Short mmCIF file of C-alpha atoms and ligand atoms in Angstrom, two decimals:
data_model
loop_
_atom_site.label_atom_id
_atom_site.label_comp_id
_atom_site.label_asym_id
_atom_site.label_seq_id
_atom_site.Cartn_x
_atom_site.Cartn_y
_atom_site.Cartn_z
CA MET A 1 92.05 85.50 76.00
CA GLU A 2 91.78 86.18 79.71
CA ALA A 3 95.54 86.00 80.16
CA HIS A 4 95.94 88.32 77.18
CA PHE A 5 93.61 90.80 78.87
CA TYR A 6 95.62 90.67 82.11
CA GLU A 7 98.86 91.13 80.25
CA TRP A 8 97.60 94.36 78.70
CA ALA A 9 95.84 95.53 81.84
CA ASN A 10 99.13 95.01 83.68
CA LEU A 11 101.12 96.96 81.12
CA LEU A 12 98.70 99.89 80.77
CA VAL A 13 98.06 100.31 84.49
CA ARG A 14 101.79 100.01 85.19
CA TRP A 15 102.48 102.70 82.63
CA ALA A 16 99.93 105.03 84.21
CA HIS A 17 101.28 104.25 87.68
CA VAL A 18 104.87 105.06 86.78
CA VAL A 19 103.87 108.32 85.06
CA ALA A 20 101.72 109.40 88.03
CA ALA A 21 104.46 108.46 90.49
CA ILE A 22 107.06 110.45 88.58
CA MET A 23 104.82 113.50 88.82
CA TRP A 24 104.08 113.03 92.51
CA ILE A 25 107.60 112.31 93.57
CA GLY A 26 108.90 115.00 91.26
CA ASP A 27 106.67 117.53 93.04
CA SER A 28 107.76 116.27 96.42
CA PHE A 29 111.45 116.53 95.52
CA LEU A 30 111.04 119.95 93.96
CA PHE A 31 109.16 121.49 96.88
CA MET A 32 111.47 120.03 99.54
CA TRP A 33 114.39 121.30 97.52
CA LEU A 34 112.78 124.74 97.22
CA ASP A 35 112.21 124.87 100.96
CA SER A 36 115.78 123.97 101.73
CA HIS A 37 117.20 126.52 99.29
CA LEU A 38 115.09 129.56 100.18
CA THR A 39 117.11 132.60 101.22
CA PRO A 40 115.85 135.39 103.47
CA SER A 41 113.91 137.87 101.41
CA GLU A 42 114.21 141.66 101.48
CA ARG A 43 110.52 141.71 100.82
CA SER A 44 109.76 140.35 104.28
CA LYS A 45 111.06 143.64 105.72
CA GLN A 46 108.49 145.68 103.82
CA PRO A 47 105.42 146.73 105.75
CA GLY A 48 102.70 144.09 105.82
CA GLN A 49 104.94 141.45 104.20
CA ASP A 50 105.89 139.52 107.34
CA ALA A 51 104.26 136.35 105.92
CA VAL A 52 107.13 136.08 103.43
CA VAL A 53 109.62 133.51 104.70
CA GLY A 54 112.09 133.38 101.84
CA GLU A 55 112.81 133.72 98.16
CA LEU A 56 114.59 131.88 95.41
CA TRP A 57 115.67 132.48 91.85
CA MET A 58 115.87 129.71 89.27
CA VAL A 59 116.63 129.41 85.60
CA HIS A 60 115.00 126.65 83.58
CA SER A 61 113.54 126.04 80.12
CA GLY A 62 114.66 129.34 78.71
CA GLY A 63 113.32 131.59 81.41
CA PHE A 64 113.92 132.93 84.91
CA TYR A 65 111.64 132.02 87.78
CA GLU A 66 111.27 134.14 90.89
CA VAL A 67 109.64 132.40 93.83
CA TYR A 68 108.50 133.76 97.18
CA LYS A 69 107.24 131.55 99.94
CA ARG A 70 104.57 132.86 102.30
CA LYS A 71 103.37 131.15 105.45
CA TYR A 72 99.85 132.33 104.70
CA LEU A 73 97.89 134.70 102.51
CA LYS A 74 96.33 137.81 103.89
CA PRO A 75 92.72 138.71 103.13
CA GLY A 76 92.69 140.30 99.71
CA GLU A 77 95.89 138.55 98.63
CA MET A 78 94.07 135.58 97.19
CA PRO A 79 95.40 135.05 93.64
CA GLN A 80 93.05 134.33 90.78
CA ASP A 81 94.69 131.01 89.93
CA LEU A 82 96.18 128.95 92.70
CA TYR A 83 97.63 125.59 91.70
CA TRP A 84 97.19 122.62 93.94
CA PHE A 85 99.26 119.47 93.89
CA LYS A 86 97.02 116.62 94.87
CA TRP A 87 95.96 114.66 91.80
CA GLU A 88 99.53 113.49 91.31
CA SER A 89 99.29 111.70 94.62
CA TYR A 90 95.73 110.44 94.24
CA SER A 91 96.35 109.09 90.75
CA THR A 92 99.56 107.37 91.91
CA TRP A 93 97.66 105.65 94.69
CA LEU A 94 94.67 104.72 92.55
CA SER A 95 96.78 103.30 89.72
CA GLY A 96 98.97 101.49 92.28
CA ALA A 97 95.96 99.95 93.96
CA LEU A 98 94.65 98.83 90.58
CA LEU A 99 98.02 97.33 89.68
CA LEU A 100 98.06 95.44 92.96
CA VAL A 101 94.64 94.04 92.10
CA VAL A 102 95.66 93.06 88.57
CA VAL A 103 98.99 91.46 89.46
CA TYR A 104 98.49 90.06 92.95
CA TYR A 105 94.77 89.70 93.58
CA MET A 106 93.19 88.69 90.28
CA SER A 107 95.77 86.79 88.26
CA GLY A 108 96.17 83.49 90.06
CA SER A 109 97.56 82.91 93.53
CA GLY A 110 101.22 82.27 92.67
CA PHE A 111 102.43 85.86 93.02
CA MET A 112 100.71 86.38 96.35
CA VAL A 113 101.03 83.17 98.40
CA GLU A 114 103.08 79.99 98.50
CA ALA A 115 101.00 76.94 97.69
CA ASP A 116 101.88 75.48 101.11
CA GLY A 117 101.69 78.84 102.94
CA PRO A 118 99.50 79.50 106.00
CA LEU A 119 96.84 81.57 104.18
CA SER A 120 94.67 80.95 101.17
CA HIS A 121 94.90 83.51 98.38
CA ARG A 122 91.64 85.11 99.45
CA LEU A 123 92.60 85.35 103.13
CA ALA A 124 95.97 86.77 102.19
CA ILE A 125 94.23 89.56 100.26
CA VAL A 126 92.03 90.31 103.28
CA ALA A 127 95.11 90.33 105.53
CA ALA A 128 96.93 92.69 103.17
CA VAL A 129 94.06 95.17 102.96
CA LEU A 130 93.53 95.07 106.74
CA ALA A 131 97.22 95.54 107.46
CA ILE A 132 97.43 98.53 105.14
CA GLY A 133 94.32 100.15 106.66
CA CYS A 134 95.47 99.58 110.23
CA ALA A 135 98.95 100.89 109.45
CA TRP A 136 97.50 104.21 108.32
CA LEU A 137 95.31 104.49 111.45
CA ALA A 138 98.23 103.66 113.73
CA TYR A 139 100.62 106.07 112.00
CA ASP A 140 98.04 108.85 111.95
CA ALA A 141 97.33 108.42 115.68
CA LEU A 142 101.08 108.43 116.37
CA CYS A 143 101.44 111.79 114.64
CA PHE A 144 99.26 113.39 117.32
CA THR A 145 101.46 112.11 120.17
CA PRO A 146 104.55 113.89 121.55
CA LEU A 147 106.68 111.21 119.86
CA ALA A 148 106.01 112.83 116.50
CA LYS A 149 107.58 116.10 117.61
CA ASN A 150 111.04 114.62 117.25
CA LEU A 151 111.61 113.51 113.68
CA ARG A 152 114.60 111.34 114.57
CA VAL A 153 112.79 109.43 117.31
CA LEU A 154 109.81 108.97 115.03
CA GLY A 155 112.17 107.78 112.29
CA VAL A 156 113.74 105.11 114.49
CA PHE A 157 110.33 104.01 115.72
CA GLY A 158 109.03 103.90 112.16
CA LEU A 159 112.01 101.88 110.98
CA VAL A 160 111.48 99.23 113.64
CA ALA A 161 107.74 99.12 112.94
CA VAL A 162 108.14 98.83 109.16
CA THR A 163 110.80 96.14 109.47
CA ALA A 164 108.49 94.21 111.81
CA VAL A 165 105.63 94.53 109.33
CA ALA A 166 107.90 93.31 106.53
CA PHE A 167 108.85 90.33 108.70
CA GLY A 168 105.19 89.55 109.29
CA PHE A 169 104.46 89.81 105.58
CA THR A 170 107.24 87.37 104.71
CA ARG A 171 105.53 84.82 106.96
CA ILE A 172 102.22 84.96 105.10
CA PHE A 173 102.95 86.12 101.53
CA THR A 174 105.49 85.13 98.88
CA ALA A 175 108.81 86.94 99.28
CA ARG A 176 107.97 89.17 96.36
CA ALA A 177 104.48 90.07 97.60
CA ALA A 178 105.93 90.78 101.07
CA TYR A 179 108.23 93.47 99.68
CA LEU A 180 105.61 94.93 97.42
CA HIS A 181 102.98 95.11 100.14
CA THR A 182 105.39 96.81 102.52
CA GLY A 183 105.84 99.44 99.81
CA ALA A 184 102.08 99.61 99.16
CA LEU A 185 101.50 100.14 102.89
CA LEU A 186 103.94 103.06 103.01
CA GLY A 187 102.59 104.45 99.73
CA THR A 188 99.09 104.36 101.20
CA ILE A 189 100.26 106.25 104.27
CA MET A 190 101.77 108.86 101.96
CA ALA A 191 98.61 109.23 99.87
CA CYS A 192 96.42 109.36 103.01
CA ASN A 193 98.69 112.07 104.38
CA VAL A 194 97.89 114.14 101.32
CA PHE A 195 94.18 113.32 101.27
CA PHE A 196 93.30 113.47 104.97
CA ARG A 197 95.86 115.85 106.42
CA ILE A 198 97.75 118.03 103.98
CA ILE A 199 94.99 119.13 101.60
CA PRO A 200 92.40 119.76 104.38
CA SER A 201 94.95 121.90 106.26
CA GLN A 202 95.61 123.90 103.13
CA LYS A 203 91.87 124.26 102.52
CA ALA A 204 91.40 125.56 106.07
CA LEU A 205 94.19 128.08 105.55
CA LEU A 206 92.51 129.32 102.41
CA ALA A 207 89.06 129.39 103.97
CA ALA A 208 90.45 131.65 106.69
CA THR A 209 91.97 133.93 104.06
CA LYS A 210 88.68 134.13 102.20
CA ALA A 211 86.74 134.80 105.41
CA GLY A 212 89.14 137.60 106.21
CA THR A 213 90.32 136.06 109.47
CA THR A 214 93.93 135.43 110.44
CA PRO A 215 94.81 131.86 109.48
CA ASP A 216 96.01 129.42 112.12
CA VAL A 217 99.63 128.86 111.07
CA THR A 218 99.85 125.60 113.00
CA LEU A 219 97.71 124.13 110.21
CA GLY A 220 100.48 124.91 107.78
CA LEU A 221 103.09 123.45 110.12
CA ARG A 222 101.05 120.28 110.52
CA ALA A 223 100.77 119.90 106.78
CA LYS A 224 104.50 120.47 106.46
CA MET A 225 105.23 117.72 108.98
CA ARG A 226 103.23 115.17 106.97
CA SER A 227 104.78 116.35 103.78
CA THR A 228 108.25 115.90 105.31
CA HIS A 229 107.36 112.34 106.34
CA ASN A 230 106.18 111.67 102.80
CA HIS A 231 109.37 113.03 101.46
CA TYR A 232 111.57 110.71 103.51
CA LEU A 233 109.44 107.75 102.49
CA THR A 234 109.88 108.30 98.75
CA LEU A 235 113.18 106.47 98.27
CA PRO A 236 112.27 103.43 100.43
CA VAL A 237 108.90 103.11 98.65
CA LEU A 238 110.51 103.37 95.23
CA PHE A 239 112.97 100.67 96.24
CA THR A 240 110.24 98.23 97.23
CA MET A 241 108.49 98.86 93.92
CA LEU A 242 111.63 98.20 91.89
CA SER A 243 112.72 95.27 94.06
CA ASN A 244 110.39 92.98 92.12
CA HIS A 245 113.09 92.66 89.50
CA PHE A 246 115.71 91.51 91.98
CA PRO A 247 115.02 88.05 93.37
CA SER A 248 118.40 87.86 95.13
CA VAL A 249 117.17 90.75 97.31
CA TYR A 250 113.50 89.98 97.96
CA GLY A 251 114.20 86.24 97.92
CA HIS A 252 116.92 86.49 100.61
CA ALA A 253 116.32 84.34 103.67
CA LEU A 254 116.36 87.50 105.83
CA SER A 255 114.70 89.71 103.23
CA TRP A 256 112.89 91.76 105.89
CA LEU A 257 116.21 92.68 107.52
CA VAL A 258 117.69 93.57 104.14
CA LEU A 259 114.67 95.84 103.63
CA GLY A 260 115.22 97.49 107.02
CA CYS A 261 118.83 98.31 106.04
CA VAL A 262 117.73 99.59 102.64
CA PHE A 263 115.27 101.90 104.36
CA VAL A 264 118.07 103.37 106.46
CA LEU A 265 120.04 103.88 103.26
CA GLY A 266 117.09 105.48 101.45
CA VAL A 267 116.22 107.87 104.26
CA SER A 268 119.88 108.87 104.76
CA MET A 269 120.28 109.50 101.04
CA LYS A 270 117.19 111.67 101.05
CA ARG A 271 118.53 113.60 104.01
CA LEU A 272 121.80 114.22 102.21
CA MET A 273 119.93 115.33 99.11
CA ILE A 274 118.00 118.09 100.83
CA THR A 275 120.45 119.50 103.34
CA LYS A 276 122.74 121.82 101.54
CA ARG A 277 126.35 122.64 102.11
CA GLN A 278 126.67 120.75 105.36
CA SER A 279 128.26 117.41 105.78
CA HIS A 280 126.46 115.19 108.26
CA PRO A 281 128.86 112.55 109.55
CA MET A 282 126.02 110.66 111.25
CA VAL A 283 123.91 110.56 108.11
CA ILE A 284 126.82 109.69 105.84
CA GLY A 285 127.85 107.02 108.36
CA ALA A 286 124.34 105.54 108.44
CA ALA A 287 124.24 105.47 104.63
CA ILE A 288 127.61 103.71 104.35
CA VAL A 289 126.97 101.20 107.14
CA SER A 290 123.55 100.25 105.77
CA ALA A 291 124.84 99.96 102.18
CA VAL A 292 127.76 97.75 103.23
CA THR A 293 125.47 95.60 105.40
CA VAL A 294 123.11 95.01 102.49
CA LEU A 295 125.98 94.18 100.14
CA VAL A 296 127.50 91.72 102.59
CA MET A 297 124.18 90.13 103.49
CA THR A 298 123.18 89.51 99.89
CA ALA A 299 126.61 88.37 98.69
CA PRO A 300 126.66 84.76 97.43
CA ALA A 301 127.41 82.41 100.33
CA ARG A 302 131.03 81.41 100.69
CA ALA A 303 130.08 78.48 102.86
CA PRO A 304 130.43 75.08 101.18
CA ALA A 305 127.51 74.28 98.89
CA ALA A 306 124.51 72.68 100.57
CA VAL A 307 125.04 69.59 98.46
CA ASP A 308 128.23 67.80 97.58
CA PRO A 309 128.77 68.11 93.82
CA GLY A 310 131.13 65.18 94.02
CA GLY A 311 128.30 62.75 94.80
CA PRO A 312 126.70 60.51 92.22
CA LYS A 313 126.53 62.16 88.81
CA VAL A 314 123.10 63.62 88.07
CA PRO A 315 121.96 62.55 84.58
CA PHE A 316 120.37 65.28 82.46
CA ALA A 317 117.28 63.10 82.12
CA ALA A 318 116.56 63.73 85.83
CA VAL A 319 116.81 67.48 85.30
CA LYS A 320 114.63 67.36 82.23
CA GLN A 321 112.02 65.48 84.19
CA ILE A 322 112.05 68.11 86.94
CA MET A 323 111.64 70.88 84.35
CA GLU A 324 108.67 69.08 82.79
CA LEU A 325 107.06 68.37 86.13
CA ARG A 326 107.64 71.73 87.84
CA CYS A 327 108.51 74.41 85.31
CA THR A 328 107.14 73.98 81.80
CA GLY A 329 103.55 74.45 82.92
CA CYS A 330 104.55 78.12 82.66
CA HIS A 331 107.96 78.20 80.96
CA ALA A 332 106.87 76.65 77.67
CA THR A 333 106.16 78.02 74.22
CA LYS A 334 102.53 77.27 75.00
CA PRO A 335 102.04 77.39 78.78
CA THR A 336 99.37 75.10 80.17
CA ILE A 337 98.86 76.70 83.60
CA SER A 338 95.86 79.01 83.50
CA GLY A 339 96.55 82.72 83.71
CA ILE A 340 99.93 82.43 81.97
CA ALA A 341 99.53 83.69 78.40
CA ALA A 342 103.14 83.47 77.27
CA PRO A 343 106.34 82.04 78.79
CA PRO A 344 107.17 84.41 81.70
CA ASN A 345 110.08 86.72 80.83
CA GLY A 346 110.29 84.83 77.52
CA LEU A 347 111.99 81.96 79.33
CA VAL A 348 111.18 78.59 77.73
CA LEU A 349 112.71 75.68 79.62
CA GLU A 350 112.04 73.02 76.99
CA SER A 351 115.34 72.67 75.18
CA PRO A 352 118.44 71.19 76.84
CA ALA A 353 120.63 74.01 75.49
CA VAL A 354 118.47 76.73 77.09
CA ILE A 355 118.33 74.87 80.39
CA ARG A 356 122.12 74.68 80.38
CA ASP A 357 122.61 78.31 79.30
CA LYS A 358 120.20 79.60 81.95
CA ARG A 359 121.59 77.39 84.72
CA GLU A 360 122.79 80.24 86.93
CA LEU A 361 119.45 82.00 86.70
CA ILE A 362 117.66 78.72 87.36
CA LYS A 363 119.89 78.10 90.37
CA LEU A 364 119.20 81.57 91.74
CA ARG A 365 115.44 81.22 91.40
CA ALA A 366 114.79 77.54 92.11
CA VAL A 367 117.62 76.73 94.55
CA THR A 368 119.12 79.78 96.30
CA THR A 369 116.07 82.00 96.73
CA LYS A 370 113.33 79.42 96.11
CA THR A 371 111.32 82.12 94.34
CA MET A 372 110.51 79.64 91.55
CA PRO A 373 108.26 77.83 90.78
CA LEU A 374 105.97 80.81 91.29
CA GLY A 375 104.29 80.38 94.71
CA ASN A 376 105.52 76.78 94.37
CA LEU A 377 102.28 76.12 92.52
CA THR A 378 103.78 72.99 90.99
CA ALA A 379 104.90 71.66 94.40
CA MET A 380 108.61 71.31 93.76
CA THR A 381 110.31 69.33 96.51
CA ASP A 382 113.54 70.20 98.33
CA GLU A 383 114.98 66.96 97.00
CA GLU A 384 114.41 68.18 93.45
CA ARG A 385 116.01 71.52 94.24
CA LYS A 386 119.08 69.68 95.52
CA THR A 387 119.20 67.52 92.41
CA LEU A 388 119.14 70.64 90.25
CA GLU A 389 121.87 72.25 92.32
CA ARG A 390 124.08 69.19 92.14
CA TRP A 391 123.64 68.94 88.36
CA ILE A 392 124.61 72.61 87.96
CA ASP A 393 127.59 72.35 90.31
CA GLN A 394 128.76 69.22 88.48
CA GLY A 395 129.09 71.24 85.29
CA ALA A 396 125.55 71.04 83.83
CA ALA A 397 126.24 68.43 81.16
CA ILE A 398 123.33 67.82 78.80
CA GLU A 399 124.37 64.57 77.16
C1 LIG B 1 103.14 79.15 87.79
C2 LIG B 1 104.02 79.62 86.80
C3 LIG B 1 105.50 79.37 86.93
C4 LIG B 1 106.14 78.17 87.18
C5 LIG B 1 105.51 76.82 87.44
C6 LIG B 1 107.54 78.46 87.15
N1 LIG B 1 107.75 79.78 86.87
FE1 LIG B 1 109.53 80.71 86.61
N2 LIG B 1 108.57 82.48 86.31
C7 LIG B 1 107.22 82.66 86.37
C8 LIG B 1 106.93 84.08 86.28
C9 LIG B 1 105.54 84.71 86.31
C10 LIG B 1 108.16 84.74 86.15
C11 LIG B 1 108.40 86.23 85.98
C12 LIG B 1 108.31 86.95 87.29
C13 LIG B 1 109.51 86.76 88.16
O1 LIG B 1 110.65 86.85 87.66
O2 LIG B 1 109.31 86.53 89.35
C14 LIG B 1 109.17 83.68 86.16
C15 LIG B 1 110.53 83.93 86.07
C16 LIG B 1 111.49 82.94 86.11
C17 LIG B 1 112.90 83.17 85.95
C18 LIG B 1 113.55 84.51 85.70
C19 LIG B 1 113.77 84.74 84.24
C20 LIG B 1 114.49 86.02 83.96
O3 LIG B 1 114.73 86.31 82.77
O4 LIG B 1 114.78 86.78 84.90
C21 LIG B 1 113.53 81.96 86.07
C22 LIG B 1 115.01 81.69 85.96
C23 LIG B 1 112.51 80.98 86.31
N3 LIG B 1 111.29 81.60 86.32
C24 LIG B 1 112.78 79.67 86.51
C25 LIG B 1 111.81 78.73 86.81
C26 LIG B 1 112.10 77.34 87.09
C27 LIG B 1 113.48 76.73 87.09
C28 LIG B 1 110.91 76.74 87.34
C29 LIG B 1 110.69 75.31 87.73
C30 LIG B 1 111.47 74.82 88.81
C31 LIG B 1 109.88 77.75 87.20
N4 LIG B 1 110.47 78.95 86.89
C32 LIG B 1 108.53 77.51 87.36
C33 LIG B 1 106.27 81.70 86.49
C34 LIG B 1 106.52 80.37 86.75
#
């Protein structure tokens, strides 16, 4: 019953999270795109219209949209309805935090920590929350230093810092939780940017308009800086969220380095998406180099297999025994490990034919990446992993 509840909680919260994230990131993409496609407006030359910085025409959903951007509103220009974009971000963060709680903090320890890892499940949760909180404080403080004035320098600094954090996470969490928490950390920075910096700046601008005083335009610039940071973080954060489905990536021995390269790729792609009509050899170069590095790093090893398949023939009985000891607690028609309602991903490792058919997937998870058994809850030994590998490399016979 409890597992059934978690299954549904997981699905519903995930659904809400994805919908909220689409809205938030959609807004972010649209407004960055608008900003980069504004053209100088004739209107700005009219008397009293110097706040106009550009205009843009669009056609969509059967109508034409005319947009003007103003740096600020003058007293008396306050429109009756002014739309804010903040709940998209808050709801993404709230649903994401809830999802983290459902998947990693409440439903057993296997997703979060290795059974023989340095931290208990509870301590790992404390470490995660602390790391995320401290990361926001550190980033926010950094934004007030001269370093933040140069986006490129800040970018390089941020890349090194995030890769270091990811490295640290891989030491204390499971490979999967390490990736996800790196993403959650960046997502939190993005949401905090909106909550603590962007919205308050916009409120101050409006308050000045209402009070009839000239608004301090640096407030708008400050908000824009944070919004630009958020924008560059979108692709890397989305990658970490989707990475959960790709054990060959998050389960790589140097997964933190892979993540660093992916971040370079994501940020470069974002750059190319918003700068129009200019080719940027440096950015294109960074995108290509990082993509190739990731592909090469994660390619299956060409080095000779760790075990010699020519050794003594592994009988299927030995494999079956390993499955029963280490896998079928979860991967059975009726799982016996608490918290697992149904065989994960529908994978039941009880019949010889399935074990043979799924051998490559089993090898990837239990031998190459060691991302199975989950958190090594069933204490699989390296010897058993080698036995499995040898059986698979010998042709996976089931008689
Ligand atoms: C404590 C529970 C648990 C144990 C024990 C466990 N697994 Fe898993 N397994 C999961 C969960 C949860 C997933 C789905 C999440 C994921 O893919 O990481 C999964 C996914 C998999 C997948 C991916 C299936 C797919 O369709 O992508 C394979 C392969 C796998 N396990 C193999 C094994 C093998 C082999 C063992 C034993 C050596 C094992 N698992 C032990 C929980 C477990």
